[in-house]
Tab-separated table of C-alpha atoms in Angstrom:
chain	number	residue	atom	x	y	z
J	1	MET	CA	144.293	73.572	150.512
J	2	ASN	CA	145.658	71.613	153.470
J	3	ARG	CA	143.087	69.000	154.466
J	4	LYS	CA	143.387	67.406	157.904
J	5	PHE	CA	141.157	64.495	156.953
J	6	ARG	CA	138.338	63.517	154.652
J	7	VAL	CA	135.344	61.339	155.383
J	8	PRO	CA	134.836	59.143	152.312
J	9	ALA	CA	131.411	59.767	150.798
J	10	GLY	CA	130.840	56.015	150.608
J	11	MET	CA	131.105	55.708	154.395
J	12	LEU	CA	128.134	57.959	155.104
J	13	LYS	CA	125.485	55.705	153.591
J	14	PRO	CA	126.443	52.527	155.548
J	15	VAL	CA	126.678	54.585	158.743
J	16	HIS	CA	123.200	55.998	158.192
J	17	ARG	CA	121.782	52.580	157.379
J	18	ILE	CA	123.054	51.341	160.736
J	19	LEU	CA	121.796	54.450	162.571
J	20	ASP	CA	118.353	54.337	160.937
J	21	ALA	CA	117.866	50.696	161.868
J	22	ALA	CA	119.217	51.306	165.384
J	23	PHE	CA	116.930	54.295	165.911
J	24	GLY	CA	113.944	52.361	164.567
J	25	VAL	CA	114.483	49.331	166.781
J	26	GLY	CA	115.571	51.426	169.772
J	27	VAL	CA	112.553	53.750	169.724
J	28	LEU	CA	110.201	50.778	169.303
J	29	LEU	CA	111.669	48.885	172.273
J	30	VAL	CA	111.660	51.987	174.491
J	31	LEU	CA	107.963	52.542	173.704
J	32	TYR	CA	107.192	48.899	174.472
J	33	PHE	CA	108.982	48.864	177.793
J	34	TYR	CA	107.421	52.192	178.788
J	35	PHE	CA	103.804	51.712	177.651
J	36	TRP	CA	103.400	47.907	177.584
J	37	PRO	CA	105.965	46.358	179.937
J	38	GLN	CA	103.929	43.554	181.539
J	39	PRO	CA	102.570	41.662	178.503
J	40	PHE	CA	105.980	41.854	176.797
J	41	ALA	CA	108.098	40.933	179.843
J	42	GLY	CA	109.852	37.571	179.683
J	43	LYS	CA	109.016	36.987	175.996
J	44	SER	CA	112.517	36.855	174.548
J	45	PRO	CA	111.542	35.038	171.301
J	46	GLN	CA	108.913	37.674	170.472
J	47	ILE	CA	111.395	40.493	171.232
J	48	ALA	CA	114.077	38.852	169.062
J	49	LEU	CA	111.568	38.359	166.229
J	50	LEU	CA	110.490	41.997	166.491
J	51	ILE	CA	114.098	43.265	166.380
J	52	VAL	CA	115.128	41.106	163.409
J	53	THR	CA	111.957	41.764	161.390
J	54	THR	CA	112.028	45.521	162.031
J	55	THR	CA	115.709	45.771	161.077
J	56	VAL	CA	115.248	43.881	157.809
J	57	LEU	CA	112.157	45.916	156.864
J	58	ILE	CA	113.869	49.232	157.623
J	59	LEU	CA	116.960	48.416	155.557
J	60	SER	CA	115.000	47.058	152.585
J	61	ASN	CA	112.214	49.636	152.464
J	62	PHE	CA	114.454	52.658	153.038
J	63	GLN	CA	116.690	51.451	150.218
J	64	MET	CA	113.670	50.909	147.966
J	65	VAL	CA	112.285	54.444	148.374
J	66	GLY	CA	115.698	56.088	147.862
J	67	VAL	CA	116.477	57.393	151.351
J	68	TYR	CA	120.206	56.960	150.716
J	69	LYS	CA	120.237	58.260	147.163
J	70	ASP	CA	122.533	61.305	146.761
J	71	TRP	CA	122.542	61.669	150.540
J	72	ALA	CA	125.161	64.373	151.000
J	73	SER	CA	123.798	66.770	148.383
J	74	SER	CA	120.052	66.297	149.021
J	75	ASP	CA	118.145	68.840	151.065
J	76	ILE	CA	116.587	67.940	154.409
J	77	VAL	CA	112.975	68.356	153.230
J	78	SER	CA	113.394	65.953	150.296
J	79	GLU	CA	115.156	63.406	152.463
J	80	CYS	CA	112.476	63.579	155.159
J	81	ASN	CA	109.820	63.034	152.488
J	82	ARG	CA	111.580	59.809	151.507
J	83	ILE	CA	111.991	58.824	155.169
J	84	ILE	CA	108.254	59.281	155.820
J	85	LEU	CA	107.430	57.170	152.783
J	86	GLY	CA	109.894	54.489	153.940
J	87	VAL	CA	108.314	54.443	157.416
J	88	PHE	CA	104.878	54.047	155.821
J	89	PHE	CA	106.074	51.024	153.825
J	90	VAL	CA	107.707	49.495	156.913
J	91	PHE	CA	104.439	49.902	158.829
J	92	ALA	CA	102.344	48.478	155.978
J	93	THR	CA	104.653	45.476	155.596
J	94	MET	CA	104.538	44.799	159.348
J	95	LEU	CA	100.733	44.807	159.247
J	96	MET	CA	100.660	42.341	156.357
J	97	LEU	CA	103.200	40.028	157.987
J	98	GLY	CA	101.352	40.167	161.306
J	99	TYR	CA	98.081	39.277	159.612
J	100	PHE	CA	99.594	36.534	157.440
J	101	PHE	CA	101.438	34.786	160.288
J	102	LYS	CA	98.661	35.527	162.809
J	103	VAL	CA	100.991	37.172	165.338
J	104	SER	CA	99.561	40.709	165.350
J	105	SER	CA	97.799	40.015	168.671
J	106	LEU	CA	101.195	39.646	170.340
J	107	TYR	CA	102.025	43.295	169.781
J	108	SER	CA	100.499	46.555	170.991
J	109	ARG	CA	98.661	48.644	168.395
J	110	ARG	CA	99.073	51.775	170.517
J	111	VAL	CA	102.846	51.317	170.678
J	112	ILE	CA	103.123	50.694	166.923
J	113	LEU	CA	101.075	53.821	166.124
J	114	LEU	CA	103.172	55.949	168.491
J	115	TRP	CA	106.290	54.539	166.891
J	116	LEU	CA	104.940	55.450	163.455
J	117	PHE	CA	105.017	59.152	164.424
J	118	ILE	CA	107.970	59.338	166.840
J	119	TRP	CA	110.526	57.330	164.874
J	120	PRO	CA	110.533	59.459	161.660
J	121	ALA	CA	110.649	62.610	163.811
J	122	VAL	CA	113.773	61.249	165.538
J	123	ILE	CA	115.442	60.363	162.235
J	124	CYS	CA	114.636	63.721	160.619
J	125	SER	CA	115.967	65.514	163.708
J	126	GLU	CA	119.155	63.459	163.466
J	127	ARG	CA	119.509	64.407	159.788
J	128	PHE	CA	119.051	68.069	160.694
J	129	LEU	CA	121.726	67.917	163.396
J	130	VAL	CA	124.173	66.044	161.184
J	131	LYS	CA	123.738	68.300	158.186
J	132	LYS	CA	123.533	71.591	160.072
J	133	ILE	CA	126.165	70.974	162.771
J	134	PHE	CA	128.401	68.019	161.918
J	135	PHE	CA	128.958	69.028	158.323
J	136	LYS	CA	129.637	72.627	159.316
J	137	TRP	CA	132.296	71.356	161.715
J	138	LEU	CA	133.630	69.035	159.008
J	139	LEU	CA	133.809	71.931	156.564
J	140	ASP	CA	135.649	74.118	159.086
J	141	ASN	CA	138.195	71.354	159.672
J	142	GLY	CA	139.072	70.779	156.061
J	143	GLY	CA	137.015	67.645	155.437
J	144	SER	CA	135.200	69.092	152.457
J	145	THR	CA	135.048	68.359	148.739
J	146	SER	CA	136.748	71.042	146.685
J	147	VAL	CA	134.747	72.690	143.901
J	148	VAL	CA	135.650	75.089	141.112
J	149	ILE	CA	133.045	76.910	139.047
J	150	ALA	CA	133.419	77.781	135.382
J	151	GLY	CA	131.278	80.830	134.782
J	152	THR	CA	130.807	84.065	136.693
J	153	GLY	CA	127.181	84.803	135.885
J	154	LYS	CA	124.041	84.451	137.977
J	155	ILE	CA	124.061	80.646	137.914
J	156	GLY	CA	127.672	80.411	139.047
J	157	ALA	CA	127.025	82.922	141.836
J	158	SER	CA	123.885	81.113	142.985
J	159	LEU	CA	125.795	77.791	143.109
J	160	ALA	CA	128.469	79.372	145.292
J	161	ASP	CA	125.830	80.934	147.547
J	162	TRP	CA	123.999	77.611	147.937
J	163	ILE	CA	127.193	75.783	148.880
J	164	SER	CA	127.992	78.485	151.425
J	165	ASP	CA	124.490	78.351	152.948
J	166	ASN	CA	124.276	74.542	153.010
J	167	PRO	CA	127.318	73.085	154.772
J	168	TRP	CA	125.749	69.587	154.849
J	169	ALA	CA	126.649	69.325	151.154
J	170	GLY	CA	130.254	68.965	152.374
J	171	MET	CA	131.646	71.217	149.630
J	172	ARG	CA	133.932	74.228	149.516
J	173	VAL	CA	134.236	76.576	146.536
J	174	GLU	CA	137.900	77.167	145.684
J	175	GLY	CA	137.087	79.856	143.143
J	176	PHE	CA	135.781	80.799	139.696
J	177	PHE	CA	137.145	80.631	136.175
J	178	ASP	CA	136.020	83.410	133.843
J	179	PRO	CA	134.996	82.425	130.287
J	180	GLU	CA	135.694	85.967	129.050
J	181	ASP	CA	139.054	86.915	130.597
J	182	SER	CA	141.249	86.216	133.617
J	183	HIS	CA	139.850	88.956	135.860
J	184	CYS	CA	136.374	87.596	136.809
J	185	GLY	CA	135.117	91.142	137.111
J	186	GLY	CA	137.615	91.904	139.852
J	187	SER	CA	136.387	89.096	142.141
J	188	SER	CA	138.830	87.933	144.800
J	189	PHE	CA	137.704	84.347	144.106
J	190	CYS	CA	138.951	84.506	140.518
J	191	LEU	CA	141.398	81.714	139.716
J	192	GLY	CA	142.013	82.663	136.097
J	193	SER	CA	140.614	82.291	132.625
J	194	ILE	CA	138.578	79.263	131.672
J	195	ASP	CA	141.449	77.893	129.556
J	196	GLU	CA	143.444	77.435	132.765
J	197	LEU	CA	140.749	75.329	134.460
J	198	PRO	CA	141.880	71.792	133.394
J	199	LYS	CA	145.464	72.391	134.542
J	200	TYR	CA	144.295	73.818	137.886
J	201	VAL	CA	141.942	70.885	138.500
J	202	LYS	CA	144.703	68.351	137.825
J	203	ASN	CA	147.388	70.099	139.894
J	204	ASN	CA	145.166	70.818	142.902
J	205	ASN	CA	143.233	67.538	143.123
J	206	ILE	CA	139.834	69.198	142.610
J	207	GLN	CA	136.958	66.743	143.081
J	208	LEU	CA	134.066	68.661	141.493
J	209	VAL	CA	133.826	70.985	138.499
J	210	TYR	CA	130.632	72.961	137.970
J	211	LEU	CA	130.184	74.327	134.469
J	212	ALA	CA	127.754	77.270	134.716
J	213	LEU	CA	127.808	78.183	131.038
J	214	PRO	CA	125.227	78.985	128.350
J	215	MET	CA	123.924	76.052	126.305
J	216	ARG	CA	125.171	77.700	123.128
J	217	GLU	CA	128.816	77.286	124.252
J	218	GLU	CA	129.094	73.773	122.813
J	219	PRO	CA	132.664	74.174	121.402
J	220	LEU	CA	133.904	75.488	124.765
J	221	LEU	CA	132.179	72.642	126.649
J	222	ASN	CA	133.773	70.042	124.398
J	223	LYS	CA	137.172	71.675	124.885
J	224	LEU	CA	136.796	71.650	128.676
J	225	LEU	CA	135.614	68.046	128.805
J	226	HIS	CA	138.551	66.981	126.664
J	227	GLY	CA	140.956	68.908	128.922
J	228	LEU	CA	139.447	67.356	132.068
J	229	GLU	CA	139.864	63.784	130.814
J	230	ASP	CA	143.291	63.715	132.451
J	231	SER	CA	141.789	64.237	135.912
J	232	THR	CA	139.460	62.304	138.225
J	233	ALA	CA	137.133	65.264	138.801
J	234	GLN	CA	133.371	64.851	138.501
J	235	VAL	CA	131.854	67.357	136.086
J	236	PHE	CA	128.350	68.857	136.332
J	237	PHE	CA	126.847	71.098	133.668
J	238	PHE	CA	124.390	73.797	134.775
J	239	PRO	CA	122.979	75.335	131.586
J	240	ASP	CA	121.109	78.623	131.706
J	241	MET	CA	117.454	77.498	131.770
J	242	SER	CA	115.950	80.935	132.422
J	243	LEU	CA	113.935	80.843	129.222
J	244	PHE	CA	112.008	77.896	130.680
J	245	LYS	CA	110.296	79.975	133.367
J	246	HIS	CA	107.768	77.221	134.104
J	247	LEU	CA	110.375	74.498	134.447
J	248	MET	CA	109.092	71.476	136.387
J	249	GLY	CA	111.394	68.546	136.698
J	250	GLY	CA	114.942	69.258	135.633
J	251	ASP	CA	115.894	65.618	136.124
J	252	VAL	CA	117.710	63.431	133.619
J	253	ALA	CA	115.872	60.525	132.033
J	254	ARG	CA	116.752	57.727	129.641
J	255	VAL	CA	114.290	57.352	126.754
J	256	ALA	CA	114.841	54.911	123.897
J	257	GLY	CA	118.501	54.692	124.879
J	258	GLN	CA	118.926	58.466	124.670
J	259	THR	CA	119.579	60.945	127.490
J	260	ALA	CA	116.907	63.599	128.011
J	261	ILE	CA	116.632	66.569	130.358
J	262	VAL	CA	113.167	66.601	131.924
J	263	LEU	CA	111.948	70.160	131.473
J	264	ARG	CA	108.435	69.525	132.719
J	265	SER	CA	106.969	66.601	134.636
J	266	SER	CA	104.470	66.005	137.393
J	267	PRO	CA	105.956	66.359	140.892
J	268	PHE	CA	103.747	63.414	141.876
J	269	ALA	CA	105.207	60.791	139.555
J	270	GLY	CA	106.596	57.541	140.948
J	271	VAL	CA	107.384	57.390	144.667
J	272	SER	CA	106.215	60.988	145.238
J	273	GLY	CA	102.812	60.037	143.841
J	274	VAL	CA	102.511	57.148	146.305
J	275	LEU	CA	103.480	59.494	149.147
J	276	LYS	CA	100.977	62.143	148.032
J	277	ARG	CA	98.139	59.613	147.729
J	278	SER	CA	98.993	58.114	151.127
J	279	GLU	CA	98.944	61.600	152.628
J	280	ASP	CA	95.534	62.279	151.065
J	281	LEU	CA	94.013	59.024	152.307
J	282	ILE	CA	95.327	59.384	155.858
J	283	LEU	CA	94.563	63.102	156.259
J	284	GLY	CA	91.282	62.881	154.353
J	285	PHE	CA	89.990	60.038	156.515
J	286	LEU	CA	91.100	61.650	159.801
J	287	ILE	CA	89.664	65.058	158.858
J	288	LEU	CA	86.363	63.506	157.766
J	289	LEU	CA	86.090	61.754	161.128
J	290	ALA	CA	86.747	65.053	162.908
J	291	ILE	CA	84.322	67.163	160.866
J	292	PHE	CA	81.506	64.613	160.546
J	293	PRO	CA	79.459	66.124	163.428
J	294	VAL	CA	79.886	69.592	161.870
J	295	MET	CA	78.716	68.282	158.501
J	296	LEU	CA	75.617	66.771	160.131
J	297	LEU	CA	74.775	70.137	161.720
J	298	ILE	CA	75.283	71.930	158.393
J	299	ALA	CA	73.034	69.409	156.626
J	300	LEU	CA	70.341	69.985	159.250
J	301	GLY	CA	70.727	73.757	158.897
J	302	LEU	CA	70.315	73.560	155.125
J	303	LYS	CA	67.181	71.463	155.400
J	304	LEU	CA	65.631	73.837	157.943
J	305	THR	CA	66.470	77.099	156.133
J	306	SER	CA	65.814	76.384	152.449
J	307	LYS	CA	64.313	73.917	150.023
J	308	GLY	CA	66.511	71.610	148.014
J	309	PRO	CA	69.164	68.944	148.467
J	310	VAL	CA	71.974	69.206	151.016
J	311	PHE	CA	74.753	68.489	148.498
J	312	PHE	CA	75.187	69.448	144.906
J	313	LYS	CA	77.734	68.344	142.323
J	314	GLN	CA	79.350	70.651	139.818
J	315	TRP	CA	81.734	69.944	136.953
J	316	ARG	CA	85.371	70.956	137.311
J	317	TYR	CA	88.611	70.218	135.472
J	318	GLY	CA	90.847	67.787	137.319
J	319	LEU	CA	94.050	65.851	136.704
J	320	GLU	CA	95.260	66.198	133.091
J	321	GLY	CA	92.245	68.402	132.337
J	322	GLU	CA	89.705	65.588	132.763
J	323	PRO	CA	86.287	66.810	134.007
J	324	PHE	CA	84.969	65.476	137.322
J	325	GLN	CA	82.082	66.321	139.634
J	326	ILE	CA	82.999	68.174	142.806
J	327	PHE	CA	80.897	67.833	145.984
J	328	LYS	CA	79.755	70.943	147.865
J	329	PHE	CA	77.114	71.986	150.357
J	330	ARG	CA	74.323	73.816	148.542
J	331	THR	CA	74.494	77.548	149.283
J	332	MET	CA	72.040	78.914	146.667
J	333	LYS	CA	68.335	78.867	146.040
J	334	VAL	CA	69.068	77.481	142.558
J	335	LEU	CA	70.956	74.333	141.609
J	336	GLU	CA	73.255	75.095	138.664
J	337	ASP	CA	75.124	71.844	138.120
J	338	GLY	CA	75.937	71.912	134.407
J	339	TYR	CA	79.054	72.986	132.528
J	340	ASP	CA	77.730	76.523	132.069
J	341	PHE	CA	76.693	78.587	135.070
J	342	VAL	CA	77.061	82.141	136.360
J	343	PRO	CA	79.792	82.358	139.050
J	344	ALA	CA	78.693	83.760	142.404
J	345	THR	CA	79.525	87.384	143.150
J	346	GLU	CA	79.427	89.521	146.287
J	347	ASN	CA	75.834	90.105	147.509
J	348	ASP	CA	74.546	87.575	144.952
J	349	ALA	CA	70.748	87.299	145.311
J	350	ARG	CA	70.858	83.564	144.611
J	351	ILE	CA	72.804	82.852	147.825
J	352	THR	CA	70.730	81.955	150.867
J	353	ARG	CA	71.390	83.553	154.254
J	354	PHE	CA	72.709	80.302	155.691
J	355	GLY	CA	74.617	79.670	152.446
J	356	SER	CA	76.317	83.052	152.823
J	357	PHE	CA	77.541	81.998	156.270
J	358	LEU	CA	78.884	78.732	154.848
J	359	ARG	CA	80.673	80.454	151.962
J	360	LYS	CA	82.100	83.176	154.175
J	361	ASN	CA	83.709	80.573	156.420
J	362	SER	CA	84.622	78.116	153.612
J	363	LEU	CA	82.349	75.472	155.191
J	364	ASP	CA	80.628	74.755	151.886
J	365	GLU	CA	83.886	73.082	150.792
J	366	LEU	CA	83.838	70.374	153.495
J	367	PRO	CA	82.155	67.643	151.359
J	368	GLN	CA	85.170	67.776	149.043
J	369	PHE	CA	86.977	65.452	151.446
J	370	LEU	CA	84.712	62.807	149.870
J	371	ASN	CA	86.348	63.716	146.545
J	372	VAL	CA	89.738	63.222	148.204
J	373	LEU	CA	88.876	59.681	149.326
J	374	LYS	CA	87.354	59.005	145.923
J	375	GLY	CA	90.675	59.929	144.318
J	376	ASN	CA	89.826	62.847	142.029
J	377	MET	CA	91.061	65.535	144.458
J	378	SER	CA	93.864	66.085	146.979
J	379	VAL	CA	93.725	67.822	150.344
J	380	VAL	CA	96.275	70.364	149.035
J	381	GLY	CA	96.712	71.431	145.432
J	382	PRO	CA	95.576	74.036	142.891
J	383	ARG	CA	91.900	74.820	143.469
J	384	PRO	CA	89.645	73.428	140.707
J	385	HIS	CA	88.005	75.992	138.444
J	386	ALA	CA	84.728	75.712	136.593
J	387	VAL	CA	84.969	74.267	133.088
J	388	LYS	CA	83.793	77.536	131.525
J	389	MET	CA	86.393	79.520	133.490
J	390	ASN	CA	89.132	77.112	132.405
J	391	GLU	CA	88.296	77.509	128.739
J	392	GLU	CA	88.345	81.294	129.097
J	393	TYR	CA	91.563	81.743	131.056
J	394	ARG	CA	93.665	79.063	129.368
J	395	ARG	CA	93.771	81.455	126.393
J	396	LEU	CA	94.567	84.524	128.499
J	397	VAL	CA	97.071	83.375	131.132
J	398	SER	CA	100.420	81.838	130.166
J	399	GLY	CA	100.989	78.486	131.866
J	400	TYR	CA	97.373	78.211	133.027
J	401	MET	CA	97.001	74.518	132.167
J	402	LEU	CA	100.167	73.559	134.063
J	403	ARG	CA	98.050	73.467	137.218
J	404	HIS	CA	96.367	70.364	135.795
J	405	ILE	CA	99.452	68.160	135.945
J	406	SER	CA	98.294	67.453	139.512
J	407	LYS	CA	94.981	66.695	141.156
J	408	PRO	CA	93.094	69.801	142.307
J	409	GLY	CA	93.041	70.504	146.032
J	410	ILE	CA	90.616	71.645	148.708
J	411	THR	CA	93.115	74.339	149.634
J	412	GLY	CA	96.374	75.533	148.140
J	413	LEU	CA	99.217	78.022	148.188
J	414	ALA	CA	97.188	80.620	146.270
J	415	GLN	CA	94.339	80.416	148.780
J	416	ILE	CA	96.475	81.024	151.881
J	417	ASN	CA	97.951	84.053	150.103
J	418	GLY	CA	94.527	85.598	149.589
J	419	TYR	CA	93.694	84.486	146.042
J	420	LYS	CA	90.436	82.588	146.467
J	421	GLY	CA	86.802	83.018	145.562
J	422	GLU	CA	85.675	85.626	143.065
J	423	VAL	CA	88.129	86.681	140.340
J	424	HIS	CA	87.894	90.450	139.865
J	425	ASN	CA	90.349	90.856	136.970
J	426	ASP	CA	92.942	89.056	134.870
J	427	GLU	CA	95.756	90.062	137.231
J	428	ASP	CA	94.023	88.182	140.072
J	429	MET	CA	93.992	85.033	137.974
J	430	LYS	CA	97.620	85.473	136.858
J	431	LYS	CA	98.721	85.795	140.481
J	432	ARG	CA	96.675	82.733	141.449
J	433	ILE	CA	98.259	80.687	138.665
J	434	SER	CA	101.759	81.835	139.636
J	435	TYR	CA	101.161	80.516	143.178
J	436	ASP	CA	99.815	77.235	141.772
J	437	ILE	CA	102.945	76.771	139.674
J	438	GLU	CA	105.175	77.737	142.616
J	439	TYR	CA	103.463	75.032	144.679
J	440	LEU	CA	104.051	72.380	142.015
J	441	GLN	CA	107.706	73.398	141.651
J	442	ASN	CA	108.358	73.233	145.411
J	443	TRP	CA	106.014	70.493	146.627
J	444	SER	CA	106.816	68.559	149.784
J	445	VAL	CA	104.800	66.917	152.564
J	446	PHE	CA	105.938	69.688	154.894
J	447	LEU	CA	104.666	72.367	152.482
J	448	ASP	CA	101.292	70.589	152.407
J	449	LEU	CA	101.129	70.526	156.220
J	450	GLU	CA	102.093	74.217	156.381
J	451	ILE	CA	99.305	75.106	153.925
J	452	ILE	CA	96.749	73.065	155.907
J	453	VAL	CA	97.668	74.791	159.177
J	454	LYS	CA	97.551	78.257	157.585
J	455	THR	CA	94.207	77.421	155.957
J	456	ILE	CA	92.711	76.567	159.348
J	457	PHE	CA	93.893	79.763	160.989
J	458	LYS	CA	93.218	82.080	158.052
J	459	PHE	CA	89.882	80.833	156.718
J	460	ALA	CA	88.028	78.709	159.266
J	461	TRP	CA	85.262	80.648	161.027
J	462	ARG	CA	86.341	83.885	159.390
J	463	GLN	CA	83.613	86.463	159.870
């Protein structure tokens, strides 16, 4: 293929480091001059200190949280998650430095808080434009990385489709090599049999080779790797993992000096866990402030309409299957707070009239934001089930206990898709668990925000 030019992959990261710092400092200064011009006017030393400190913190914290790791091939959602986490660390570091050096009074809290929301939105928008528009233009003008795929099955086809749909990856598929014969099932993208792949890669300066082959093809893999040693191509192996239908992770780890493929791991390990906990603390605190008057009215209503406490605690399974006590508004005449209890059903005589209103509108769940701040629940995650229900369904539903590799949530993907409350049959539970697993496999901050918004519009005040 005739390439007009190629942007070296190594250039993109330094360029984005410069742009991220420039956007951060630029947005901050614009906000200052627009919202707080008088106190900041004529204070050149303070402005210089702000610029230098902000630049250093952006470069160091963004590097620390992995914003520039695998930039070209990462998706926008994952990158924005890392950007948000980096912004949080920059903000936290600025607060600590301001407190330690006693200079926080020189700067506007309102401006800093506005910056905290506007700056990451600007950066994520820039990433979207670059990856959706610039890379498409780059691809159309021959500035792409050439890829060949060994294997014509579902995995090979899905790789080609992803590259076609995601131009920001900066890749172009030259064609396929068939492990069976040289016809590739009649595909026009067929370049020959798999034995011809090493020669083609060497003669055509191919940068990437994707091996989409079964794991059992070890002799063929060894043969290909040996043949590709006389080229500079990078080689990626995509084994058929379809038998691992509940795969969570898929990363590569080093354990005891050995390489391991992570088949299952918590999506909230490491940096993602810090981001998830930060999200829970910020959202949990803000939501509690907003709903506090409503909770006071509910507490008053409970006291006026029935005897008994306002709250009750009930045992649930939480992270890693550890039991914890969940907070709820009392909705029944009885107080069943042990491990064994009879789940509520439609028209249950134990439910009070006011309790029925609370349950119907999901208002009995509001005290669980206290669990979020306490740390044994998240705002979004698989809903916690009663201990007795867990013990029953873990034997009936495949993958049931996978939901416990994360903290349980007040709402979740299953709930916004209609699987909440009473379980009528095993199929209801299987569908609920499939949504829980789907959430854990695809978690992002943006997915959490989407679920929260849909929860508000689908469940709040539902009659």
